[in-house]
CSV table of C-alpha atoms in Angstrom, one decimal:
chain,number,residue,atom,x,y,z
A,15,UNK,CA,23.0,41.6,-9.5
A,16,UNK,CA,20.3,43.5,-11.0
A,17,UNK,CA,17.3,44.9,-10.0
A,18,UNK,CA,14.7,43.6,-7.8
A,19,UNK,CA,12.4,42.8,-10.3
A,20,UNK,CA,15.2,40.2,-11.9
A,21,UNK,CA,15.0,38.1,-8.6
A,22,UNK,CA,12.4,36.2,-10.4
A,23,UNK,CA,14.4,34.6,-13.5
A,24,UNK,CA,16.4,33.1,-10.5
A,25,UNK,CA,13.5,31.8,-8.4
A,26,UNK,CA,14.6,28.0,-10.0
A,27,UNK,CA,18.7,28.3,-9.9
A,28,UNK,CA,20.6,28.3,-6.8
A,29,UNK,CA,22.7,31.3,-7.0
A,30,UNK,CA,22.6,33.8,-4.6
A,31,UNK,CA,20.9,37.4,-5.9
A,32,UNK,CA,21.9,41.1,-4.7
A,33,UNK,CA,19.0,43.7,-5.8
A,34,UNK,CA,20.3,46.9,-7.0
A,35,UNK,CA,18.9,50.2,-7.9
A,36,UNK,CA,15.7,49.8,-5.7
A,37,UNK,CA,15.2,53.3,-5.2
A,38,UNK,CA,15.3,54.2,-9.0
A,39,UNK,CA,13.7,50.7,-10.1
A,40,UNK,CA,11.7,49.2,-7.2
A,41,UNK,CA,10.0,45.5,-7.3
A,42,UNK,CA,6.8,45.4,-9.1
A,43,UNK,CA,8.1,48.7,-11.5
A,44,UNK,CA,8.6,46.7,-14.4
A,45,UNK,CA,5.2,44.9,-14.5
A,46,UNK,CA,3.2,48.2,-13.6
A,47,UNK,CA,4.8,50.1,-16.6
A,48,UNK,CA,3.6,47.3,-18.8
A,49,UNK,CA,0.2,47.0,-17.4
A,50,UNK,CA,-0.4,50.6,-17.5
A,51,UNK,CA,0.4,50.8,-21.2
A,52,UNK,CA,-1.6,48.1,-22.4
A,53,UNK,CA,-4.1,49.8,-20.5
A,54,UNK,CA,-6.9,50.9,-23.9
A,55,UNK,CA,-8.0,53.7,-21.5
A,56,UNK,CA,-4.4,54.9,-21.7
A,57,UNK,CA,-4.5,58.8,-23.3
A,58,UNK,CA,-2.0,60.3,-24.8
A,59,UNK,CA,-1.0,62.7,-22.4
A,60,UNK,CA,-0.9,59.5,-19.7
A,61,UNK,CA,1.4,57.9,-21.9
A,62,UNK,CA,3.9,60.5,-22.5
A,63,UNK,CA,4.3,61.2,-18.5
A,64,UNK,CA,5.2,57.7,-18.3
A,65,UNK,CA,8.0,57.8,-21.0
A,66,UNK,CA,9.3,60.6,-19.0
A,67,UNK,CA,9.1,58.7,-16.0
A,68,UNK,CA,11.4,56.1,-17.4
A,69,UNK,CA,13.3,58.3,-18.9
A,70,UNK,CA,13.8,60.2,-16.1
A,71,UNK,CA,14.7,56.7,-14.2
A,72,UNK,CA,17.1,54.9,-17.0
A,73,UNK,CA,18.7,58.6,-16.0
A,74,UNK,CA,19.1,58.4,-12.5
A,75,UNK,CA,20.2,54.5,-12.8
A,76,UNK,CA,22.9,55.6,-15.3
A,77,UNK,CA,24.5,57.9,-12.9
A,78,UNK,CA,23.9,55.5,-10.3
A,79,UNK,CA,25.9,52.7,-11.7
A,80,UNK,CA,28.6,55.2,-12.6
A,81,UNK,CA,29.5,57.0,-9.4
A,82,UNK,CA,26.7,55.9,-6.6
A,83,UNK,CA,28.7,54.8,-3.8
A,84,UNK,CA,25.2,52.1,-3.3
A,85,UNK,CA,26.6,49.9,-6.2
A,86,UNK,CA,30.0,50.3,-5.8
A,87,UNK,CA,29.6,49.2,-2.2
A,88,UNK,CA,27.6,46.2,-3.4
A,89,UNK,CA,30.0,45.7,-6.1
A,90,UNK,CA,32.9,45.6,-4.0
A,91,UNK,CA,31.0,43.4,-1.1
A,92,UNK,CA,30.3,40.8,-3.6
A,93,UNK,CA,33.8,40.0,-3.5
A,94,UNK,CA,33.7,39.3,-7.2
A,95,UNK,CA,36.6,37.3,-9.6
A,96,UNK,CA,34.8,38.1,-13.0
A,97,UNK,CA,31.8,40.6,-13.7
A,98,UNK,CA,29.7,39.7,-16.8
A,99,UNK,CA,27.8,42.6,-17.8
A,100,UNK,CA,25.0,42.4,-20.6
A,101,UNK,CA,26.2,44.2,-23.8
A,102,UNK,CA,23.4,45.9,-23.9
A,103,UNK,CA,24.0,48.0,-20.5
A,104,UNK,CA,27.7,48.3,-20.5
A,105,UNK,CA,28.1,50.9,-17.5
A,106,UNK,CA,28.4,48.5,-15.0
A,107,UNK,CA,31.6,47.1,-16.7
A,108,UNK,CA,33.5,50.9,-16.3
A,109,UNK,CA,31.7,50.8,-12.2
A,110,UNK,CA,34.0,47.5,-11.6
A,111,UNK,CA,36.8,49.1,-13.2
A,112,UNK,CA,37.3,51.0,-10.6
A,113,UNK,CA,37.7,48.3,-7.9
A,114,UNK,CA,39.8,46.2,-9.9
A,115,UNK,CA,37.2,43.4,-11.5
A,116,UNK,CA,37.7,42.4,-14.6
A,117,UNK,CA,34.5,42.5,-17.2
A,118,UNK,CA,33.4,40.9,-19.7
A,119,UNK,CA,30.3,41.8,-22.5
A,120,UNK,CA,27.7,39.3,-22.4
A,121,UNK,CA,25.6,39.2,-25.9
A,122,UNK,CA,22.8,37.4,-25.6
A,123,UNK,CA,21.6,38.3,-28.9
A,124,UNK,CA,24.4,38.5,-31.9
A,125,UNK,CA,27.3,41.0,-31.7
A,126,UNK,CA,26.3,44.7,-31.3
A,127,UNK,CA,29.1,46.4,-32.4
A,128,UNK,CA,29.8,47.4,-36.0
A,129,UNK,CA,31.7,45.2,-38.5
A,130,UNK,CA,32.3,46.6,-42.0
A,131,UNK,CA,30.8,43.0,-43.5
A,132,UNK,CA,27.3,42.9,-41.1
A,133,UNK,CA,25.0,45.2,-41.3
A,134,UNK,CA,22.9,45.8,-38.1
A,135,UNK,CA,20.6,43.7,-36.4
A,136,UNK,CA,18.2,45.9,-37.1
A,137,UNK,CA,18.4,45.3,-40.8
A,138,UNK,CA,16.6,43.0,-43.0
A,139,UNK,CA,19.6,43.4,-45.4
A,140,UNK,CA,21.1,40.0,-46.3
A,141,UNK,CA,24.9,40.9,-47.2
A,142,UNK,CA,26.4,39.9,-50.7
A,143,UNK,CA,29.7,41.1,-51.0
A,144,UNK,CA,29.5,43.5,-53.9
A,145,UNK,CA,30.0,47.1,-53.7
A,146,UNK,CA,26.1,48.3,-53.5
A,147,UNK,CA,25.9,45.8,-50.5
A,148,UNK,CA,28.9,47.5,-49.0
A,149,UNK,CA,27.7,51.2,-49.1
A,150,UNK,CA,24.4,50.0,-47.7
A,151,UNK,CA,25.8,48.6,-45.0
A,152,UNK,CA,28.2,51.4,-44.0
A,153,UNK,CA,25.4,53.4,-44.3
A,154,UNK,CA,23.4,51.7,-42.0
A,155,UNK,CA,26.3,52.0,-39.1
A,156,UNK,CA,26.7,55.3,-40.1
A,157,UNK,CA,23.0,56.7,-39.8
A,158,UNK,CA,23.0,54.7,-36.4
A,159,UNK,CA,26.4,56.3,-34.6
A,160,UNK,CA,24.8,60.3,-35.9
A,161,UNK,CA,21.9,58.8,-33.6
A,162,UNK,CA,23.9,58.9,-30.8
A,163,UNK,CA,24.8,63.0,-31.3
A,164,UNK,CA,20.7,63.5,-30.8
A,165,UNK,CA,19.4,64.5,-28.1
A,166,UNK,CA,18.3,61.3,-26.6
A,167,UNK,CA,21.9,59.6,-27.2
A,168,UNK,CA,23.5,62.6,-25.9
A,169,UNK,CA,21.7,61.9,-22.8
A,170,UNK,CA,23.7,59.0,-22.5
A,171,UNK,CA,27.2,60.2,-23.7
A,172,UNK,CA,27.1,63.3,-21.1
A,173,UNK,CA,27.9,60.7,-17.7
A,174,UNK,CA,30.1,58.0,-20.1
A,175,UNK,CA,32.1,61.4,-20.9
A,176,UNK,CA,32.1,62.7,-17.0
A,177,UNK,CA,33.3,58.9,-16.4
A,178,UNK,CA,36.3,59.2,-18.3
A,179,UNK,CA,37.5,62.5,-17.1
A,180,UNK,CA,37.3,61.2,-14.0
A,181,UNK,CA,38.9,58.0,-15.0
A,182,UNK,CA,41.3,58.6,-17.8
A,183,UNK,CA,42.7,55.1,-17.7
A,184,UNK,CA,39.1,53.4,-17.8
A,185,UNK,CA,38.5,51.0,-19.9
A,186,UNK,CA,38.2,52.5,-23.9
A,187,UNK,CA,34.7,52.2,-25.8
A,188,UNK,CA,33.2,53.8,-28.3
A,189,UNK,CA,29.5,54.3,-29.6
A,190,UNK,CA,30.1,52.6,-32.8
A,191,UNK,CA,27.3,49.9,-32.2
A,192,UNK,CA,23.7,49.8,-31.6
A,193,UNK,CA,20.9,48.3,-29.1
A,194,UNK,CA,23.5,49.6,-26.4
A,195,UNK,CA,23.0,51.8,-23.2
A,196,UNK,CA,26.2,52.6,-23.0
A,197,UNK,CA,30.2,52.4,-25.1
A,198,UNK,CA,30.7,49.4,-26.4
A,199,UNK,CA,34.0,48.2,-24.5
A,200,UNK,CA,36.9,46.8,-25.5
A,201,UNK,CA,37.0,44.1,-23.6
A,202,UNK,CA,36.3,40.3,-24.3
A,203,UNK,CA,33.0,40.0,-26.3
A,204,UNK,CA,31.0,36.9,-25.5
A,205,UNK,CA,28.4,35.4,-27.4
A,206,UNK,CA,24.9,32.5,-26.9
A,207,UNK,CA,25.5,31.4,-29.9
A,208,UNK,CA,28.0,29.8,-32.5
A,209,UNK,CA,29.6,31.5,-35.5
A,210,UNK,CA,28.0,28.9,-37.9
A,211,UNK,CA,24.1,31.1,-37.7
A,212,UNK,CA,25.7,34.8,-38.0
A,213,UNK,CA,26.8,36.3,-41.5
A,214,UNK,CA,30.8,36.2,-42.0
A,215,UNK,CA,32.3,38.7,-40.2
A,216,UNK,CA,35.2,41.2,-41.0
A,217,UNK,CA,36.3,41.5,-37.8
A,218,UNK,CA,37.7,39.5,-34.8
A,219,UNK,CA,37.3,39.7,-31.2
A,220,UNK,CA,34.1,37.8,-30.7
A,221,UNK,CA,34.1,34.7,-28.5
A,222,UNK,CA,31.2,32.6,-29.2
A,223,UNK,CA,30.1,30.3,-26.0
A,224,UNK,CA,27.5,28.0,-28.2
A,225,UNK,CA,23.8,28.8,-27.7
A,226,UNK,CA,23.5,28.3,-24.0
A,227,UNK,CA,19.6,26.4,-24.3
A,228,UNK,CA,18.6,25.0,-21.7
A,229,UNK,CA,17.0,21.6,-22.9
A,230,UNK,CA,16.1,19.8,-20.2
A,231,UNK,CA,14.0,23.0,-18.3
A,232,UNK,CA,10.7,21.6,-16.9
A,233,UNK,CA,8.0,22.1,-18.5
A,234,UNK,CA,4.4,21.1,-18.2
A,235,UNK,CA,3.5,18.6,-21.3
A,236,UNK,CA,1.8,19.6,-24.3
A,237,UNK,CA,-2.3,18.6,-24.3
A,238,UNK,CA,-2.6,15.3,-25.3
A,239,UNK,CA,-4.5,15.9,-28.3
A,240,UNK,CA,-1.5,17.9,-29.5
A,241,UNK,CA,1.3,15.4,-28.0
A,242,UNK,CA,0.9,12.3,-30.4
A,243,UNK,CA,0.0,11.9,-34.0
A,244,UNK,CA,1.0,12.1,-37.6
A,245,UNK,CA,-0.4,15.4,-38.4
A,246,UNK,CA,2.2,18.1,-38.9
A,247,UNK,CA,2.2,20.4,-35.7
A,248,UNK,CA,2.2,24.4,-36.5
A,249,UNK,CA,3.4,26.5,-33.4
A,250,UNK,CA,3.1,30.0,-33.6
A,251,UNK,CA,4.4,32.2,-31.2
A,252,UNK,CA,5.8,36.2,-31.0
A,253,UNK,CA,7.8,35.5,-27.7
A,254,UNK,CA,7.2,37.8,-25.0
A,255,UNK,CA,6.5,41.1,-26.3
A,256,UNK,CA,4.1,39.6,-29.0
A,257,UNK,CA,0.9,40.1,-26.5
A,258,UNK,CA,1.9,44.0,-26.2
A,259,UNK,CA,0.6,45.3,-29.8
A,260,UNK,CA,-3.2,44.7,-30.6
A,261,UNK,CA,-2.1,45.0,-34.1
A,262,UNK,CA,-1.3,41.5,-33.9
A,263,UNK,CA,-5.1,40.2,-33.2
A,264,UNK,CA,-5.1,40.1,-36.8
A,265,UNK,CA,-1.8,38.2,-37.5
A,266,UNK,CA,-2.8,35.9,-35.3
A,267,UNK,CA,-6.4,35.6,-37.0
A,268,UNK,CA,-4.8,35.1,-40.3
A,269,UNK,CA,-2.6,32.1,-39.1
A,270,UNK,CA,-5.9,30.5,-37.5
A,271,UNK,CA,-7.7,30.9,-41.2
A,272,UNK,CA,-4.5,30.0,-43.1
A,273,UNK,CA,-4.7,27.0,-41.1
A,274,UNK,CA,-8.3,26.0,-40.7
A,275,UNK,CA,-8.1,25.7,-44.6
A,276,UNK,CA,-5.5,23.3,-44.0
A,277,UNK,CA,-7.6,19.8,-42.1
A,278,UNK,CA,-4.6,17.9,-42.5
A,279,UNK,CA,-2.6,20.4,-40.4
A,280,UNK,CA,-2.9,21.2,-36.6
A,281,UNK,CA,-2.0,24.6,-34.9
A,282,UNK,CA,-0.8,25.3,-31.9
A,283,UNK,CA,-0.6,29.1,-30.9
A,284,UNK,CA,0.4,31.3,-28.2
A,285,UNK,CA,-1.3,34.9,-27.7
A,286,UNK,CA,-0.4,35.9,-25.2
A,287,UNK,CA,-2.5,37.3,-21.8
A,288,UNK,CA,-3.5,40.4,-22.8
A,289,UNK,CA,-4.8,39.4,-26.5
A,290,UNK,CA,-6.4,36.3,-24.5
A,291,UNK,CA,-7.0,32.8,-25.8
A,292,UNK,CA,-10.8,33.4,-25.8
A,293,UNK,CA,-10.5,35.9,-28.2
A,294,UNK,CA,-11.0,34.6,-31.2
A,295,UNK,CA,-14.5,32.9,-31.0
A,296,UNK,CA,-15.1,29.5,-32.2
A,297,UNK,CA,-12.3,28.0,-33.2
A,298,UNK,CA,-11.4,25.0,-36.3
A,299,UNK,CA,-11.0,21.6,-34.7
A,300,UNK,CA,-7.8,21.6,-36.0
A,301,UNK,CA,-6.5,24.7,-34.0
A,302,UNK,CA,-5.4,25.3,-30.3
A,303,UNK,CA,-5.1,28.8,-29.0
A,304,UNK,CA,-3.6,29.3,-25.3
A,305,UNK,CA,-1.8,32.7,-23.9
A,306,UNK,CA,1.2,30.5,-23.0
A,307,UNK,CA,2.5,27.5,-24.2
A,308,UNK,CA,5.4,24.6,-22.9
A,309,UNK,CA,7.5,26.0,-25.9
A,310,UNK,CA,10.2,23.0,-26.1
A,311,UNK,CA,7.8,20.7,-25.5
A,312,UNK,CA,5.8,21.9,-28.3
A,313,UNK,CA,8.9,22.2,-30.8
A,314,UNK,CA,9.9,18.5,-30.0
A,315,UNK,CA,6.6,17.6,-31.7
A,316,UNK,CA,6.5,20.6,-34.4
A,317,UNK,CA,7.0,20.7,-37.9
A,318,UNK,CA,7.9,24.2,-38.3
A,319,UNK,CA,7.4,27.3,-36.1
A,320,UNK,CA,6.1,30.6,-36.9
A,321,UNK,CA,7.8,33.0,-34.7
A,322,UNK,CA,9.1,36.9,-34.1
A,323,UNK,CA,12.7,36.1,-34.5
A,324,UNK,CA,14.3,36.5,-31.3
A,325,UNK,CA,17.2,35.0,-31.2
A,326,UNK,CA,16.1,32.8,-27.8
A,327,UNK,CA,13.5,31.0,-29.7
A,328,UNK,CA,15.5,31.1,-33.2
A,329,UNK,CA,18.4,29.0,-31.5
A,330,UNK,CA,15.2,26.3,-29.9
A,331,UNK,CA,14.3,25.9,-32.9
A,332,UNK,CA,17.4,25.2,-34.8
A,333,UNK,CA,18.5,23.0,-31.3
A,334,UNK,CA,15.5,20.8,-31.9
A,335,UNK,CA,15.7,20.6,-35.7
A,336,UNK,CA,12.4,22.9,-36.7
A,337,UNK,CA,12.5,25.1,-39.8
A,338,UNK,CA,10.8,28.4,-39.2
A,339,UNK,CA,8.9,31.2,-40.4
A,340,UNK,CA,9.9,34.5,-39.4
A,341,UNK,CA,7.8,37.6,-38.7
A,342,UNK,CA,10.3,40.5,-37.4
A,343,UNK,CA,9.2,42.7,-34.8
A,344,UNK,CA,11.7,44.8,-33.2
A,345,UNK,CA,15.0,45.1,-32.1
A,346,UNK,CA,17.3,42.3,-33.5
A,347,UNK,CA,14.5,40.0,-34.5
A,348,UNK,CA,14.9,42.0,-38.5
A,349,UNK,CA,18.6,40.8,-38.4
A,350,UNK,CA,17.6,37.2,-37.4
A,351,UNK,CA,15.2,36.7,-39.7
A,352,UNK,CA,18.0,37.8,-42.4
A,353,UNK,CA,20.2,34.9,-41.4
A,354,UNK,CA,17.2,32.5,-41.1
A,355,UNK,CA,16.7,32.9,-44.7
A,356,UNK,CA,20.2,33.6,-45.7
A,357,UNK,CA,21.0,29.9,-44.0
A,358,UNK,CA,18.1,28.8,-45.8
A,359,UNK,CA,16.7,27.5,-42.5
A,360,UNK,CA,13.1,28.6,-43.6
A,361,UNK,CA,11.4,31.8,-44.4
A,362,UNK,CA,10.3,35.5,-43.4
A,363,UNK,CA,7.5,37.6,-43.9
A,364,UNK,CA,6.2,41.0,-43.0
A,365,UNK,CA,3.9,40.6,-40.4
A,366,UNK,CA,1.7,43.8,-41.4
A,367,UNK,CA,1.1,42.5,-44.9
A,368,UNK,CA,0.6,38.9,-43.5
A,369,UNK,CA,-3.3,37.3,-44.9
A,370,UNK,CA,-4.1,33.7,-44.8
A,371,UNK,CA,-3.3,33.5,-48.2
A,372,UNK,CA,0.1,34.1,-47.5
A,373,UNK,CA,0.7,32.5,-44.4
A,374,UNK,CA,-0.7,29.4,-46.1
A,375,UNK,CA,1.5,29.5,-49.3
A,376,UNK,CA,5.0,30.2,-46.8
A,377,UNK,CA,3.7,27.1,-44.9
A,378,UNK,CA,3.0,25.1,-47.8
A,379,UNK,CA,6.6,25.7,-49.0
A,380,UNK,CA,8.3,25.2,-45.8
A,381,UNK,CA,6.3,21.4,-45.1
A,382,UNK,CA,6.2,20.5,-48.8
A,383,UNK,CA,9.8,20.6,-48.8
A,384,UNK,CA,12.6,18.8,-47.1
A,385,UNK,CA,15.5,21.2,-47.9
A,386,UNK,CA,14.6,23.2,-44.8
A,387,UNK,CA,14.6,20.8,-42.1
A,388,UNK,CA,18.2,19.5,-43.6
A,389,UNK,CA,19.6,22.6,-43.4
A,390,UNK,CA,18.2,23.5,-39.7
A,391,UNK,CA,19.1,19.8,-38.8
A,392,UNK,CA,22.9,20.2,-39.8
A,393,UNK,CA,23.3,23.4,-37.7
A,394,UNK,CA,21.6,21.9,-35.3
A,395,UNK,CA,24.7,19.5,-34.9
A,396,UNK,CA,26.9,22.1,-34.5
A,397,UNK,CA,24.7,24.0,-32.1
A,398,UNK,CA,24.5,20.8,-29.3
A,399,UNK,CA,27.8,19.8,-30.0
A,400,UNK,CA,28.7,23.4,-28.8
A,401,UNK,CA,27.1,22.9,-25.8
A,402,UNK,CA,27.4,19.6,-25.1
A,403,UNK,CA,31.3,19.9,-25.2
A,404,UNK,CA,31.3,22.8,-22.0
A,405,UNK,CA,32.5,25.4,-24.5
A,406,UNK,CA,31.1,28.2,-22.5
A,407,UNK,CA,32.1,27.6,-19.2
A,408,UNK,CA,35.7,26.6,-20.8
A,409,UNK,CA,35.9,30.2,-22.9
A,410,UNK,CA,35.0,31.9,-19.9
A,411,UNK,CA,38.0,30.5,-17.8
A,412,UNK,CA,40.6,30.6,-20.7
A,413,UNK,CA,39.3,34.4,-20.9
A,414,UNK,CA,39.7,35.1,-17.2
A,415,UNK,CA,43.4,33.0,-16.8
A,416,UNK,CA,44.5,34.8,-19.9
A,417,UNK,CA,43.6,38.2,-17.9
A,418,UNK,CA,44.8,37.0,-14.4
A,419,UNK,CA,48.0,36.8,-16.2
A,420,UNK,CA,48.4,39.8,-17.9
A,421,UNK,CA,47.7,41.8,-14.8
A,422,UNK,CA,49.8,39.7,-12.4
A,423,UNK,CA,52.0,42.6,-12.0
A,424,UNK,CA,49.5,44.6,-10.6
A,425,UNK,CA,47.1,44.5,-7.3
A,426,UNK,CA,43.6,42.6,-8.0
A,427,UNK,CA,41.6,45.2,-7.0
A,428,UNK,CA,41.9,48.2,-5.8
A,429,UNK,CA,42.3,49.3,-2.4
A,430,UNK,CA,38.7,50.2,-0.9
């Protein structure tokens, strides 16, 4: 279930697909929002009507999914055992309360809540144990949760507090996490990933799934200058919001000089459509620029990977054994990078200070020595053993029999 726009992630999987929310979020929304703001024309004024437009919408879905008979219909129709809800929109989770079906919180990035060990993922702060560490980190939940009180988080508390008058015996959450719309719920946590790539954590709760890659998703092959040979293979890529900033034109033009200064090496980057592989003007013979590229393809022939740090491509990486170099966008992608080099699974940089000389000396480090691809090579074990064994699909069960027989007593779901 989602809306109609999310119909396309399933076009290759055979599961069947209920839209929701297509007044608020109709088909094509999601694309013409991005379009129009990459549009250069774009003025000010333009651009601050359409953040009220979506603010106005992420609104109207919100109350939507909270007491819209539209989704609670669809909800109920779908005649549902389990409801797995991203953790980073929650509300749907306190909707199927209501009827009965149990919820779980899907992370697909690390867990969101706060721990008194972990700082956010929105941190660059690698934890150490001692006191200054600490304080930092408390901080950092605690400058995050006043967010809430302002005026855009009390947007969202206003309909999560309705909710609970409404529903006193709802399922309990609280707003001590971050990258939420919504509580975060105290319900079972699930996570893509394994416990060995997050910091040590001071609380429980967390069920970790393994990281859920897909290894064996088509792809078209790489170009065959690119697919064979003994010179080490640089891919660079910023994932799928990496095309949205122009800023980046000049990242990008630094890894091409870092690179061309480097014959020995051979470069493989993704721009992205709106930066545009044509962009850049004549290029070295040692460099290939595309807006997309076959990304496990490419990282079953790459040396190391220079990448944005979300955690999708982070967990490719460490799958197929290829130490990175991290340039933190947004997001959780700060955090990542954090345990990237806290791991010691390569390196991070700042990607508005980044210059070819730089770029060229991280790369230099990360090739010229071997500690990095033994470190990424040992998680990797743990990684496809993860998700080799079914532990995902098995967690998920135990989780749901484990409910089913708490609430034996009482009726499934309630009565329509």
């Amino acid at each position: 279930m989602a809306p109609p726009d999310g119909e396309a992630f399933l076009r290759h999987s055979p599961w069947p697909f209920t839209p929701i929310l297509e007044d608020v979020l109709p088909r094509g929304y999601q694309a013409e929002l991005h379009s129009r703001l990459a549009d250069p024309q774009l003025t000010p004024a333009a651009h601050r009507e359409l953040t009220r437009d979506f603010l106005r919408r992420r609104g109207e879905r919100n109350q939507e999914i909270l007491f819209g008979a539209a989704f609670e219909s669809r909800l109920r129709d779908s005649g549902a055992d389990l409801l797995l809800v991203d953790a980073t929109f929650t509300l749907p989770a306190l909707a199927a309360h209501k009827l009965g079906i149990p919820a779980f919180q899907l992370c697909t990035n690390l867990a969101l809540n706060r721990d008194a060990a972990v700082p956010p993922l929105t941190s660059h702060h690698i934890p150490t144990g001692r006191l200054l560490s600490r304080l930092r980190i408390r901080a950092s939940w605690e400058w995050l949760y006043l967010h809430t009180f302002m005026p855009g988080g009390e947007k969202m508390r206003a309909p999560v507090r309705a909710f609970y008058r409404r529903h006193p015996d709802a399922i309990p959450g609280d707003f001590h996490a971050h990258l939420q719309i919504g509580p975060h719920l105290n319900v079972p946590t699930l996570v893509t990933c394994t416990p060995g790539f997050d910091f040590p954590r001071a609380s429980g709760g967390l069920h970790y799934l393994g990281p859920c890659v897909d290894r064996e998703r088509a792809e078209p092959p790489l170009p065959p200058e690119l697919a064979s040979g003994d010179a080490p293979l640089i891919l660079c890529s910023l994932g799928s919001h990496g095309d949205r900033v122009r800023a980046h034109r000049h990242f990008f033009q630094a890894v091409i000089d870092a690179v061309s200064r480097r014959p020995e090496w051979r470069l493989l980057m993704a721009v992205g459509g709106q930066v545009g592989a044509d962009g850049f003007g004549p290029l070295p013979s040692n460099v290939t620029v595309m807006d997309r590229v076959p990304q496990l393809s490419a990282l079953k022939r790459a040396s190391v990977m220079i990448t944005h740090g979300g955690l999708n491509s982070v967990k490719e990486c460490i799958c197929l054994g290829v130490p990175m170099i991290v340039q933190p966008l947004v997001f959780d992608q700060p955090g990542n990078a954090a345990r990237v080099v806290h791991h010691g699974l390569g390196l991070r940089g700042d990607i508005r200070q980044a210059s070819a000389e730089r770029l060229g000396a991280q790369l230099d480090e990360v090739l010229g020595n071997p500690a990095y691809r033994t470190r990424v090579r040992a998680l990797q074990r743990d990684f496809l053993d993860a998700d080799d064994s079914g532990l995902g699909a098995r967690t998920i069960e135990q989780l749901l029999q484990l409910h089913e027989t708490r609430t034996a007593p009482q009726a499934k779901r309630a009565a329509p």
